[in-house]
Short mmCIF file of C-alpha atoms in Angstrom, two decimals:
data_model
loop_
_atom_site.label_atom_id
_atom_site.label_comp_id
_atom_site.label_asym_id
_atom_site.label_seq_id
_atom_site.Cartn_x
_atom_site.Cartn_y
_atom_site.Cartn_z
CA UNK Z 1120 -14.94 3.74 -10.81
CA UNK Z 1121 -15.00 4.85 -6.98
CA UNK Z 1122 -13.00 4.16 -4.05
CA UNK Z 1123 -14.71 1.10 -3.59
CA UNK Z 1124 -13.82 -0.11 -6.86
CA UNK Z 1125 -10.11 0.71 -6.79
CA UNK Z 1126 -9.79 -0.88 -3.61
CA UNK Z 1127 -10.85 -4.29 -5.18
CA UNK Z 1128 -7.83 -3.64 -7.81
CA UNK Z 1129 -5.66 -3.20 -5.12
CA UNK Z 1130 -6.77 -6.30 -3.58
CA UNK Z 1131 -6.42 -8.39 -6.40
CA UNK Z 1132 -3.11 -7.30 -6.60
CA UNK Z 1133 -2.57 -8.12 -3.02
CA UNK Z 1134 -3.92 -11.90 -3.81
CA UNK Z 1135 -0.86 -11.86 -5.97
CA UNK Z 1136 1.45 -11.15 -3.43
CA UNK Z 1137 0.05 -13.58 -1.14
CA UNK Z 1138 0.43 -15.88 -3.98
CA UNK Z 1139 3.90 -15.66 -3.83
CA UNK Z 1140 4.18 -15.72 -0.77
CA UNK Z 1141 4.55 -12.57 0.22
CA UNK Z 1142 3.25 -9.77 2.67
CA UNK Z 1143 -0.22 -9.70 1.23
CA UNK Z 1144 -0.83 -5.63 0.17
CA UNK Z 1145 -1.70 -4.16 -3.45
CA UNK Z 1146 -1.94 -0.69 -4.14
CA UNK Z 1147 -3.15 1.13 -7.47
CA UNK Z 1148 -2.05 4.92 -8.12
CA UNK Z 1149 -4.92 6.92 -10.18
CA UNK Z 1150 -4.74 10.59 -12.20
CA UNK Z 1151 -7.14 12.57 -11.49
CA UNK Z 1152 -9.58 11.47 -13.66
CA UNK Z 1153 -9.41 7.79 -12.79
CA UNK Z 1154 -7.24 6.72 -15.04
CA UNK Z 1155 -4.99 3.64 -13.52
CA UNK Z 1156 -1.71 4.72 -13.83
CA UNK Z 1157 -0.15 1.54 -11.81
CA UNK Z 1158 -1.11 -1.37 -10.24
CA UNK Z 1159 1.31 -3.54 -7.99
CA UNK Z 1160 1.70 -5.69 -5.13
CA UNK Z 1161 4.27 -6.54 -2.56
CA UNK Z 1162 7.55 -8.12 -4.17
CA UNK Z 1163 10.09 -7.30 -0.98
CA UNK Z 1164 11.12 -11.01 -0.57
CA UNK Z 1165 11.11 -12.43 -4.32
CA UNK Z 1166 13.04 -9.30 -5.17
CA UNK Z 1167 15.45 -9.10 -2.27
CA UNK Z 1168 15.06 -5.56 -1.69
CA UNK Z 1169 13.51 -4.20 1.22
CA UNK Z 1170 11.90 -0.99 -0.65
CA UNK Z 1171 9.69 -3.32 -2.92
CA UNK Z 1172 6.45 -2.40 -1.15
CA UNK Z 1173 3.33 -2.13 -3.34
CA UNK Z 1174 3.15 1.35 -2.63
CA UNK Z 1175 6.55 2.11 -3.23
CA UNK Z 1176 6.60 -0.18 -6.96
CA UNK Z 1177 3.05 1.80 -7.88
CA UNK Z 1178 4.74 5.08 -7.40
CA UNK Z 1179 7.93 4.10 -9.33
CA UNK Z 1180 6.17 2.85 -12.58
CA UNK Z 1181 3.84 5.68 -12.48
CA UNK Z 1182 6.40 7.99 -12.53
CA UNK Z 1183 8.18 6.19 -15.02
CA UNK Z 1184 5.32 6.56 -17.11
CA UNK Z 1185 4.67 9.70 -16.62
CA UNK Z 1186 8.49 11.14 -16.77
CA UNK Z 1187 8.09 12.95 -13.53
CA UNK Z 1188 8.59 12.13 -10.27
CA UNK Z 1189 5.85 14.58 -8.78
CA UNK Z 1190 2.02 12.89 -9.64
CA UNK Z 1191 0.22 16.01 -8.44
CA UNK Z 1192 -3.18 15.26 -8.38
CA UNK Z 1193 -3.64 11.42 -8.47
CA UNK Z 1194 -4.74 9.01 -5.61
CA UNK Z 1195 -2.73 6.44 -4.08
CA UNK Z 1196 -4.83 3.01 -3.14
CA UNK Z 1197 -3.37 0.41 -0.72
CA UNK Z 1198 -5.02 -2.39 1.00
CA UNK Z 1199 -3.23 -1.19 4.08
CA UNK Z 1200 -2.31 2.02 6.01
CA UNK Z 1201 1.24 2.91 4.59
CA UNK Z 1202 4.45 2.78 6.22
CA UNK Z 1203 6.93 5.65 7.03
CA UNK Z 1204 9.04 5.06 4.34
CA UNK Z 1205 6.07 4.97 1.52
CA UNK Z 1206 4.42 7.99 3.12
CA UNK Z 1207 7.34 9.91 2.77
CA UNK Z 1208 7.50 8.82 -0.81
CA UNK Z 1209 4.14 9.67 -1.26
CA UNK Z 1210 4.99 13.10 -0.26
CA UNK Z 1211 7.71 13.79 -1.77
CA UNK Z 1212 5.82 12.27 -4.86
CA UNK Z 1213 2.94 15.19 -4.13
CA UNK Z 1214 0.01 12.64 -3.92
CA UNK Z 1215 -3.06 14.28 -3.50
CA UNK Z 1216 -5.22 11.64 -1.39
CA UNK Z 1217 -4.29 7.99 0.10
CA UNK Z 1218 -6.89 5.84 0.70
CA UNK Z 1219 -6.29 2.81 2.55
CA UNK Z 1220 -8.33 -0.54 3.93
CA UNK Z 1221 -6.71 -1.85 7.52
CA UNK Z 1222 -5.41 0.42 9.83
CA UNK Z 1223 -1.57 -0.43 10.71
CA UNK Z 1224 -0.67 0.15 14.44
CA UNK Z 1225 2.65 -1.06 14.37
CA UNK Z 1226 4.17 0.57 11.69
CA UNK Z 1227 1.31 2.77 10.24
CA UNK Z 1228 2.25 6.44 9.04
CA UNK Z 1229 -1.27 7.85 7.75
CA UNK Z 1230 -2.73 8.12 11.64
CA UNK Z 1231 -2.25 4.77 13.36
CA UNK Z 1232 1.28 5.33 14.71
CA UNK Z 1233 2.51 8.38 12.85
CA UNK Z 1234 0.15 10.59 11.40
CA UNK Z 1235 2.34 11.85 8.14
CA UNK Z 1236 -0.87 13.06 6.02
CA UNK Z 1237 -1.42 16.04 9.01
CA UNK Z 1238 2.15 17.16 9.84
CA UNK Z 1239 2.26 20.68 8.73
CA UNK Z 1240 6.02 20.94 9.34
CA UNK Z 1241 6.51 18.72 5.92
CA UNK Z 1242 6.25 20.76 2.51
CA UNK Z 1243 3.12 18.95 1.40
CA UNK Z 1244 0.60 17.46 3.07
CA UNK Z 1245 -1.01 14.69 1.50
CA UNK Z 1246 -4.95 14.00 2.43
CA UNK Z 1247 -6.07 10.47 3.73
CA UNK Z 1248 -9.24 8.36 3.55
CA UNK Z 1249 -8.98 5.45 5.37
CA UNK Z 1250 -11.13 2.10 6.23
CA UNK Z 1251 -11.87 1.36 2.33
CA UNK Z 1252 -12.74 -2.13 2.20
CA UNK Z 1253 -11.01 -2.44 5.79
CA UNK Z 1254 -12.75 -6.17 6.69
CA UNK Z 1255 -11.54 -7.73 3.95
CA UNK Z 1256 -7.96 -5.84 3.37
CA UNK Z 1257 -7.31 -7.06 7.56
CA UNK Z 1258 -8.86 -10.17 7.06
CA UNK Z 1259 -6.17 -11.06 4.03
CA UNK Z 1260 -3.48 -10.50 6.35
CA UNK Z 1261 -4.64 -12.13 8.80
CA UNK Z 1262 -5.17 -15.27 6.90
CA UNK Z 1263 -1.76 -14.56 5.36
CA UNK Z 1264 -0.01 -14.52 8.81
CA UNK Z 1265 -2.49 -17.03 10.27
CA UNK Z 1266 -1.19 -19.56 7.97
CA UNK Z 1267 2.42 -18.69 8.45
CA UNK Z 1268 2.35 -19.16 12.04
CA UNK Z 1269 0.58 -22.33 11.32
CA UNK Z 1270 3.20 -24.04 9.15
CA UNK Z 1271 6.05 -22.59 11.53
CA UNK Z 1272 4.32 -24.78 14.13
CA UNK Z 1273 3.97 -27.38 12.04
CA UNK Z 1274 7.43 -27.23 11.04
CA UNK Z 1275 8.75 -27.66 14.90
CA UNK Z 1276 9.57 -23.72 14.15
CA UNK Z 1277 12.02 -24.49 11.39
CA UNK Z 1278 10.74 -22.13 8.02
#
């Protein structure tokens, strides 16, 4: 498989989230031979807890699997540009590459906003490839949110 490939994982898993109605955004963690080591999707809402992001879930059961919390070596996929706290996680976790879909400028910390992945004051620095699949990762999202402003409106703002 190739980036493309593993970005379509990580979108189906994103379909999921929208499904529940959550924040649309999958991500799949790889070894570095392409083995899937976890596949997730946003579950911050269903599961009351505010660290539930795709990326965040991926790492855990990965390193659950793998009885380590360092995955040296693998590659983080995520339908969009991750957050401060899931960068940091992926840091600390020692992920080798994150490759991402839709850029994130309001709370993006692989470039948009922060730039995590080239901050040489942090013990590891963590190598980025971003715009995988980036039409249809931003266009999910924006259909996700399109709708929910819709059915606010529709609501009389009442959700």
């Amino acid at each position: 498989m190739n980036h493309f490939d593993f970005m379509g994982l990580a979108l189906k898993e994103a379909l999921k989230a929208r499904d529940m109605d959550e924040v649309p955004v999958g991500a799949v963690l790889v070894d570095g031979d392409g083995k899937i080591l976890a596949m997730e999707y946003n579950r911050t809402i269903s599961s009351s807890d505010p660290t539930a992001h795709a990326e965040i879930l991926a790492l855990r059961s990965a390193a659950k699997k793998m009885a380590n919390y360092r995955l040296p070596g693998t590659v983080l996929y995520s339908t969009i540009e991750p957050c401060p706290m899931c960068m940091g996680a992926i840091i600390h976790a020692r992920v080798a590459l994150v490759v991402f879909g839709a850029l994130d400028s309001k709370w993006g910390a692989a470039g948009s906003l922060y730039d995590f992945c080239a901050d040489t004051r942090l013990n590891h620095q963590t190598a980025r490839l971003a715009g995988v699949r980036a039409e249809e990762c931003r266009t999910l999202l924006q259909d996700f949110f399109r709708m929910k402003r819709k059915s606010v409106a529709s609501s009389g703002g009442m959700t």
